[in-house]
Amino acid sequence: SEIWLVEARLEAQRLAYRALNMAAQDGEVALTDVIRRQIAMLGLPADLCGTRLAIEIAVEKEALRPNRPLAALLRHCRSEGRRVIAISDIGLPTSALETLVLHVHGEPLLDRIYSSAELGLTKRRGGLFHAVLAAEGMRATNALHIGDDLLADHRVPAALGLRTLHVPRPQARRRLSRLHGGVSELGRLVRKRRALTGGSLAAVEKP
């Protein structure tokens, strides 16, 4: 059933994080790993993983909305010759993140994006900051990091010598974002069903 598809997506994500924690490794669970687990749980052919990932990216494109004030600030910084990069504890590879940013903002907004899932390091444990600073050839004291997570975006980078600006999100939005994987799956199914039945479809906005 359709509910089973959603439950399988959430269970696959839970198992992937459990495996990472049991291995006592730094890093972020890759979305491709979650999808492989979901496909296996459903008894579907493994070669569907690529198609399933494309569906996930398509859902993200529909759900994301531009943060225009932030985009304007980043463009202003770049116009002054400042290098603007993004680092994220997220399961998507860098290529997918670049595709999404370009889709939402329509023109290059960032100089580079670093994904924790791709590098096998995270902000919350500090390894991603070390790797990015090394890759950029930058001293920690010359960097300003902006983010919404108190630990990963403020306490950890501040302890490493970076200047930080903590911009917290409302608690409800943080909780909703953790459910995004299952919501994405459910939203795709609802849109498909309504398209088949000719029903109207309300826009889904990612928290």
PDB file of C-alpha atoms in Angstrom:
ATOM      1  CA  SER A   1       0.000   0.000   0.000  1.00  0.00           C
ATOM      2  CA  GLU A   2       1.016   3.653  -0.232  1.00  0.00           C
ATOM      3  CA  ILE A   3       1.383   3.883   3.551  1.00  0.00           C
ATOM      4  CA  TRP A   4       3.859   1.022   3.417  1.00  0.00           C
ATOM      5  CA  LEU A   5       5.992   3.001   0.953  1.00  0.00           C
ATOM      6  CA  VAL A   6       6.174   5.867   3.445  1.00  0.00           C
ATOM      7  CA  GLU A   7       6.882   3.541   6.366  1.00  0.00           C
ATOM      8  CA  ALA A   8       9.602   1.800   4.388  1.00  0.00           C
ATOM      9  CA  ARG A   9      11.256   5.147   3.611  1.00  0.00           C
ATOM     10  CA  LEU A  10      11.287   6.154   7.294  1.00  0.00           C
ATOM     11  CA  GLU A  11      12.450   2.725   8.451  1.00  0.00           C
ATOM     12  CA  ALA A  12      15.240   2.667   5.876  1.00  0.00           C
ATOM     13  CA  GLN A  13      16.434   6.044   7.124  1.00  0.00           C
ATOM     14  CA  ARG A  14      16.296   4.895  10.748  1.00  0.00           C
ATOM     15  CA  LEU A  15      18.308   1.751   9.979  1.00  0.00           C
ATOM     16  CA  ALA A  16      20.895   3.714   8.021  1.00  0.00           C
ATOM     17  CA  TYR A  17      21.500   6.077  10.953  1.00  0.00           C
ATOM     18  CA  ARG A  18      21.607   3.141  13.344  1.00  0.00           C
ATOM     19  CA  ALA A  19      24.287   1.455  11.243  1.00  0.00           C
ATOM     20  CA  LEU A  20      26.328   4.658  11.202  1.00  0.00           C
ATOM     21  CA  ASN A  21      26.038   5.055  14.975  1.00  0.00           C
ATOM     22  CA  MET A  22      26.963   1.422  15.643  1.00  0.00           C
ATOM     23  CA  ALA A  23      30.061   1.822  13.496  1.00  0.00           C
ATOM     24  CA  ALA A  24      31.051   4.790  15.686  1.00  0.00           C
ATOM     25  CA  GLN A  25      32.013   6.719  12.583  1.00  0.00           C
ATOM     26  CA  ASP A  26      31.764  10.369  11.757  1.00  0.00           C
ATOM     27  CA  GLY A  27      29.780  11.305   8.696  1.00  0.00           C
ATOM     28  CA  GLU A  28      26.233  11.683   7.468  1.00  0.00           C
ATOM     29  CA  VAL A  29      23.946   9.001   6.109  1.00  0.00           C
ATOM     30  CA  ALA A  30      23.868   9.289   2.331  1.00  0.00           C
ATOM     31  CA  LEU A  31      20.458   9.474   0.709  1.00  0.00           C
ATOM     32  CA  THR A  32      21.594   6.854  -1.792  1.00  0.00           C
ATOM     33  CA  ASP A  33      22.130   4.444   1.111  1.00  0.00           C
ATOM     34  CA  VAL A  34      18.619   5.131   2.442  1.00  0.00           C
ATOM     35  CA  ILE A  35      17.141   4.569  -1.013  1.00  0.00           C
ATOM     36  CA  ARG A  36      19.027   1.286  -1.472  1.00  0.00           C
ATOM     37  CA  ARG A  37      17.642   0.061   1.838  1.00  0.00           C
ATOM     38  CA  GLN A  38      14.117   1.136   0.941  1.00  0.00           C
ATOM     39  CA  ILE A  39      14.302  -0.583  -2.446  1.00  0.00           C
ATOM     40  CA  ALA A  40      15.543  -3.782  -0.785  1.00  0.00           C
ATOM     41  CA  MET A  41      12.801  -3.685   1.859  1.00  0.00           C
ATOM     42  CA  LEU A  42      10.173  -3.394  -0.863  1.00  0.00           C
ATOM     43  CA  GLY A  43      11.691  -6.273  -2.826  1.00  0.00           C
ATOM     44  CA  LEU A  44      12.258  -4.107  -5.885  1.00  0.00           C
ATOM     45  CA  PRO A  45      15.153  -4.360  -8.375  1.00  0.00           C
ATOM     46  CA  ALA A  46      18.316  -2.600  -7.216  1.00  0.00           C
ATOM     47  CA  ASP A  47      18.648  -0.802 -10.560  1.00  0.00           C
ATOM     48  CA  LEU A  48      15.648   1.354  -9.579  1.00  0.00           C
ATOM     49  CA  CYS A  49      17.825   3.322  -7.137  1.00  0.00           C
ATOM     50  CA  GLY A  50      18.774   5.899  -9.752  1.00  0.00           C
ATOM     51  CA  THR A  51      15.163   6.469 -10.723  1.00  0.00           C
ATOM     52  CA  ARG A  52      14.160   6.728  -7.064  1.00  0.00           C
ATOM     53  CA  LEU A  53      16.885   9.307  -6.396  1.00  0.00           C
ATOM     54  CA  ALA A  54      15.667  11.377  -9.354  1.00  0.00           C
ATOM     55  CA  ILE A  55      12.163  11.331  -7.849  1.00  0.00           C
ATOM     56  CA  GLU A  56      13.565  12.578  -4.532  1.00  0.00           C
ATOM     57  CA  ILE A  57      15.320  15.479  -6.246  1.00  0.00           C
ATOM     58  CA  ALA A  58      12.150  16.317  -8.177  1.00  0.00           C
ATOM     59  CA  VAL A  59      10.178  16.430  -4.915  1.00  0.00           C
ATOM     60  CA  GLU A  60      12.794  18.728  -3.410  1.00  0.00           C
ATOM     61  CA  LYS A  61      12.533  21.060  -6.395  1.00  0.00           C
ATOM     62  CA  GLU A  62       8.784  21.365  -5.874  1.00  0.00           C
ATOM     63  CA  ALA A  63       9.048  21.844  -2.120  1.00  0.00           C
ATOM     64  CA  LEU A  64      11.910  24.313  -1.767  1.00  0.00           C
ATOM     65  CA  ARG A  65      11.311  28.063  -1.690  1.00  0.00           C
ATOM     66  CA  PRO A  66      13.977  30.763  -2.081  1.00  0.00           C
ATOM     67  CA  ASN A  67      15.236  32.712   0.904  1.00  0.00           C
ATOM     68  CA  ARG A  68      15.499  35.984  -0.998  1.00  0.00           C
ATOM     69  CA  PRO A  69      16.969  38.179   1.798  1.00  0.00           C
ATOM     70  CA  LEU A  70      19.746  35.647   2.387  1.00  0.00           C
ATOM     71  CA  ALA A  71      20.350  35.264  -1.340  1.00  0.00           C
ATOM     72  CA  ALA A  72      20.654  39.035  -1.711  1.00  0.00           C
ATOM     73  CA  LEU A  73      23.183  39.126   1.129  1.00  0.00           C
ATOM     74  CA  LEU A  74      25.261  36.327  -0.377  1.00  0.00           C
ATOM     75  CA  ARG A  75      25.267  37.994  -3.795  1.00  0.00           C
ATOM     76  CA  HIS A  76      26.363  41.247  -2.187  1.00  0.00           C
ATOM     77  CA  CYS A  77      29.234  39.465  -0.460  1.00  0.00           C
ATOM     78  CA  ARG A  78      30.326  37.889  -3.717  1.00  0.00           C
ATOM     79  CA  SER A  79      30.129  41.254  -5.498  1.00  0.00           C
ATOM     80  CA  GLU A  80      32.656  42.551  -2.959  1.00  0.00           C
ATOM     81  CA  GLY A  81      35.021  39.730  -3.813  1.00  0.00           C
ATOM     82  CA  ARG A  82      34.257  37.577  -0.780  1.00  0.00           C
ATOM     83  CA  ARG A  83      34.188  33.815  -1.315  1.00  0.00           C
ATOM     84  CA  VAL A  84      30.840  32.306  -0.303  1.00  0.00           C
ATOM     85  CA  ILE A  85      30.565  28.581   0.308  1.00  0.00           C
ATOM     86  CA  ALA A  86      27.957  26.280   1.846  1.00  0.00           C
ATOM     87  CA  ILE A  87      28.623  23.287   4.083  1.00  0.00           C
ATOM     88  CA  SER A  88      25.828  21.007   5.149  1.00  0.00           C
ATOM     89  CA  ASP A  89      25.144  17.945   7.277  1.00  0.00           C
ATOM     90  CA  ILE A  90      22.843  16.391   4.705  1.00  0.00           C
ATOM     91  CA  GLY A  91      22.421  13.136   2.847  1.00  0.00           C
ATOM     92  CA  LEU A  92      22.487  14.612  -0.651  1.00  0.00           C
ATOM     93  CA  PRO A  93      25.660  14.644  -2.747  1.00  0.00           C
ATOM     94  CA  THR A  94      27.218  17.948  -3.756  1.00  0.00           C
ATOM     95  CA  SER A  95      26.004  17.644  -7.354  1.00  0.00           C
ATOM     96  CA  ALA A  96      22.383  17.340  -6.183  1.00  0.00           C
ATOM     97  CA  LEU A  97      22.748  20.321  -3.851  1.00  0.00           C
ATOM     98  CA  GLU A  98      24.183  22.426  -6.677  1.00  0.00           C
ATOM     99  CA  THR A  99      21.262  21.429  -8.883  1.00  0.00           C
ATOM    100  CA  LEU A 100      18.737  22.422  -6.215  1.00  0.00           C
ATOM    101  CA  VAL A 101      20.359  25.780  -5.463  1.00  0.00           C
ATOM    102  CA  LEU A 102      20.483  26.613  -9.162  1.00  0.00           C
ATOM    103  CA  HIS A 103      16.847  25.555  -9.576  1.00  0.00           C
ATOM    104  CA  VAL A 104      15.648  27.733  -6.696  1.00  0.00           C
ATOM    105  CA  HIS A 105      17.741  30.838  -7.377  1.00  0.00           C
ATOM    106  CA  GLY A 106      18.226  30.688 -11.134  1.00  0.00           C
ATOM    107  CA  GLU A 107      21.866  31.727 -11.194  1.00  0.00           C
ATOM    108  CA  PRO A 108      25.065  30.785  -9.374  1.00  0.00           C
ATOM    109  CA  LEU A 109      24.731  31.849  -5.749  1.00  0.00           C
ATOM    110  CA  LEU A 110      27.685  30.083  -4.152  1.00  0.00           C
ATOM    111  CA  ASP A 111      31.315  29.550  -5.012  1.00  0.00           C
ATOM    112  CA  ARG A 112      31.276  25.977  -3.741  1.00  0.00           C
ATOM    113  CA  ILE A 113      29.179  23.494  -1.739  1.00  0.00           C
ATOM    114  CA  TYR A 114      30.521  20.827   0.614  1.00  0.00           C
ATOM    115  CA  SER A 115      28.319  17.864   1.596  1.00  0.00           C
ATOM    116  CA  SER A 116      28.961  15.870   4.764  1.00  0.00           C
ATOM    117  CA  ALA A 117      27.550  12.720   3.164  1.00  0.00           C
ATOM    118  CA  GLU A 118      30.079  12.987   0.353  1.00  0.00           C
ATOM    119  CA  LEU A 119      33.072  13.788   2.556  1.00  0.00           C
ATOM    120  CA  GLY A 120      32.170  11.405   5.380  1.00  0.00           C
ATOM    121  CA  LEU A 121      32.544  14.196   7.953  1.00  0.00           C
ATOM    122  CA  THR A 122      30.094  16.366   9.894  1.00  0.00           C
ATOM    123  CA  LYS A 123      29.813  19.850  11.293  1.00  0.00           C
ATOM    124  CA  ARG A 124      28.606  18.598  14.667  1.00  0.00           C
ATOM    125  CA  ARG A 125      31.858  16.704  15.282  1.00  0.00           C
ATOM    126  CA  GLY A 126      34.061  19.356  13.730  1.00  0.00           C
ATOM    127  CA  GLY A 127      35.657  17.243  11.018  1.00  0.00           C
ATOM    128  CA  LEU A 128      33.822  18.964   8.186  1.00  0.00           C
ATOM    129  CA  PHE A 129      35.084  22.389   9.288  1.00  0.00           C
ATOM    130  CA  HIS A 130      38.698  21.149   9.362  1.00  0.00           C
ATOM    131  CA  ALA A 131      38.342  19.628   5.892  1.00  0.00           C
ATOM    132  CA  VAL A 132      36.722  22.709   4.386  1.00  0.00           C
ATOM    133  CA  LEU A 133      39.255  25.119   5.856  1.00  0.00           C
ATOM    134  CA  ALA A 134      42.065  22.961   4.483  1.00  0.00           C
ATOM    135  CA  ALA A 135      40.440  22.730   1.049  1.00  0.00           C
ATOM    136  CA  GLU A 136      39.874  26.486   0.947  1.00  0.00           C
ATOM    137  CA  GLY A 137      43.342  27.297   2.271  1.00  0.00           C
ATOM    138  CA  MET A 138      41.741  29.516   4.883  1.00  0.00           C
ATOM    139  CA  ARG A 139      42.476  30.276   8.520  1.00  0.00           C
ATOM    140  CA  ALA A 140      39.574  29.714  10.903  1.00  0.00           C
ATOM    141  CA  THR A 141      39.781  33.280  12.206  1.00  0.00           C
ATOM    142  CA  ASN A 142      39.149  34.627   8.695  1.00  0.00           C
ATOM    143  CA  ALA A 143      35.882  32.744   8.254  1.00  0.00           C
ATOM    144  CA  LEU A 144      32.344  33.642   9.286  1.00  0.00           C
ATOM    145  CA  HIS A 145      29.947  30.713   9.612  1.00  0.00           C
ATOM    146  CA  ILE A 146      26.163  31.263   9.627  1.00  0.00           C
ATOM    147  CA  GLY A 147      23.686  28.542  10.580  1.00  0.00           C
ATOM    148  CA  ASP A 148      20.651  27.548  12.620  1.00  0.00           C
ATOM    149  CA  ASP A 149      21.933  24.650  14.750  1.00  0.00           C
ATOM    150  CA  LEU A 150      23.276  25.703  18.154  1.00  0.00           C
ATOM    151  CA  LEU A 151      25.813  22.874  18.356  1.00  0.00           C
ATOM    152  CA  ALA A 152      26.834  22.307  14.741  1.00  0.00           C
ATOM    153  CA  ASP A 153      26.687  25.933  13.577  1.00  0.00           C
ATOM    154  CA  HIS A 154      27.808  27.813  16.688  1.00  0.00           C
ATOM    155  CA  ARG A 155      29.439  25.913  19.531  1.00  0.00           C
ATOM    156  CA  VAL A 156      31.592  23.573  17.460  1.00  0.00           C
ATOM    157  CA  PRO A 157      32.905  26.098  14.895  1.00  0.00           C
ATOM    158  CA  ALA A 158      33.376  28.745  17.591  1.00  0.00           C
ATOM    159  CA  ALA A 159      35.536  26.306  19.547  1.00  0.00           C
ATOM    160  CA  LEU A 160      37.633  25.856  16.405  1.00  0.00           C
ATOM    161  CA  GLY A 161      38.209  29.603  16.103  1.00  0.00           C
ATOM    162  CA  LEU A 162      35.618  30.527  13.475  1.00  0.00           C
ATOM    163  CA  ARG A 163      33.420  33.572  13.903  1.00  0.00           C
ATOM    164  CA  THR A 164      29.795  32.476  13.974  1.00  0.00           C
ATOM    165  CA  LEU A 165      26.320  33.894  13.578  1.00  0.00           C
ATOM    166  CA  HIS A 166      23.625  31.650  15.048  1.00  0.00           C
ATOM    167  CA  VAL A 167      20.229  32.128  13.383  1.00  0.00           C
ATOM    168  CA  PRO A 168      17.882  29.589  15.026  1.00  0.00           C
ATOM    169  CA  ARG A 169      14.747  28.285  13.355  1.00  0.00           C
ATOM    170  CA  PRO A 170      11.471  27.864  15.261  1.00  0.00           C
ATOM    171  CA  GLN A 171      11.344  24.549  17.130  1.00  0.00           C
ATOM    172  CA  ALA A 172       8.345  23.362  15.169  1.00  0.00           C
ATOM    173  CA  ARG A 173      10.207  23.792  11.890  1.00  0.00           C
ATOM    174  CA  ARG A 174      13.173  21.807  13.226  1.00  0.00           C
ATOM    175  CA  ARG A 175      10.898  18.949  14.210  1.00  0.00           C
ATOM    176  CA  LEU A 176       9.115  18.963  10.868  1.00  0.00           C
ATOM    177  CA  SER A 177      12.358  18.957   8.932  1.00  0.00           C
ATOM    178  CA  ARG A 178      13.355  15.675  10.606  1.00  0.00           C
ATOM    179  CA  LEU A 179      10.298  14.071   9.075  1.00  0.00           C
ATOM    180  CA  HIS A 180      11.038  15.449   5.646  1.00  0.00           C
ATOM    181  CA  GLY A 181      12.022  12.127   4.102  1.00  0.00           C
ATOM    182  CA  GLY A 182       8.699  10.513   4.907  1.00  0.00           C
ATOM    183  CA  VAL A 183       6.799  13.655   4.034  1.00  0.00           C
ATOM    184  CA  SER A 184       8.528  13.800   0.654  1.00  0.00           C
ATOM    185  CA  GLU A 185       7.489  10.238  -0.085  1.00  0.00           C
ATOM    186  CA  LEU A 186       3.936  10.859   1.056  1.00  0.00           C
ATOM    187  CA  GLY A 187       3.700  14.119  -0.885  1.00  0.00           C
ATOM    188  CA  ARG A 188       4.794  12.414  -4.079  1.00  0.00           C
ATOM    189  CA  LEU A 189       2.127   9.740  -3.653  1.00  0.00           C
ATOM    190  CA  VAL A 190      -0.599  12.283  -2.927  1.00  0.00           C
ATOM    191  CA  ARG A 191       0.308  14.308  -6.000  1.00  0.00           C
ATOM    192  CA  LYS A 192       0.294  11.180  -8.147  1.00  0.00           C
ATOM    193  CA  ARG A 193      -3.112  10.096  -6.865  1.00  0.00           C
ATOM    194  CA  ARG A 194      -4.639  13.547  -7.353  1.00  0.00           C
ATOM    195  CA  ALA A 195      -3.219  13.774 -10.851  1.00  0.00           C
ATOM    196  CA  LEU A 196      -4.838  10.461 -11.713  1.00  0.00           C
ATOM    197  CA  THR A 197      -8.175  11.486 -10.248  1.00  0.00           C
ATOM    198  CA  GLY A 198      -8.138  15.015 -11.640  1.00  0.00           C
ATOM    199  CA  GLY A 199      -8.208  16.569  -8.184  1.00  0.00           C
ATOM    200  CA  SER A 200      -6.636  19.894  -7.296  1.00  0.00           C
ATOM    201  CA  LEU A 201      -3.200  19.971  -5.718  1.00  0.00           C
ATOM    202  CA  ALA A 202      -1.987  22.438  -3.134  1.00  0.00           C
ATOM    203  CA  ALA A 203       1.671  23.435  -3.197  1.00  0.00           C
ATOM    204  CA  VAL A 204       3.844  21.698  -0.616  1.00  0.00           C
ATOM    205  CA  GLU A 205       6.399  23.906   1.047  1.00  0.00           C
ATOM    206  CA  LYS A 206       9.363  22.407   2.819  1.00  0.00           C
ATOM    207  CA  PRO A 207       9.719  23.618   6.427  1.00  0.00           C
TER     208      PRO A 207
END
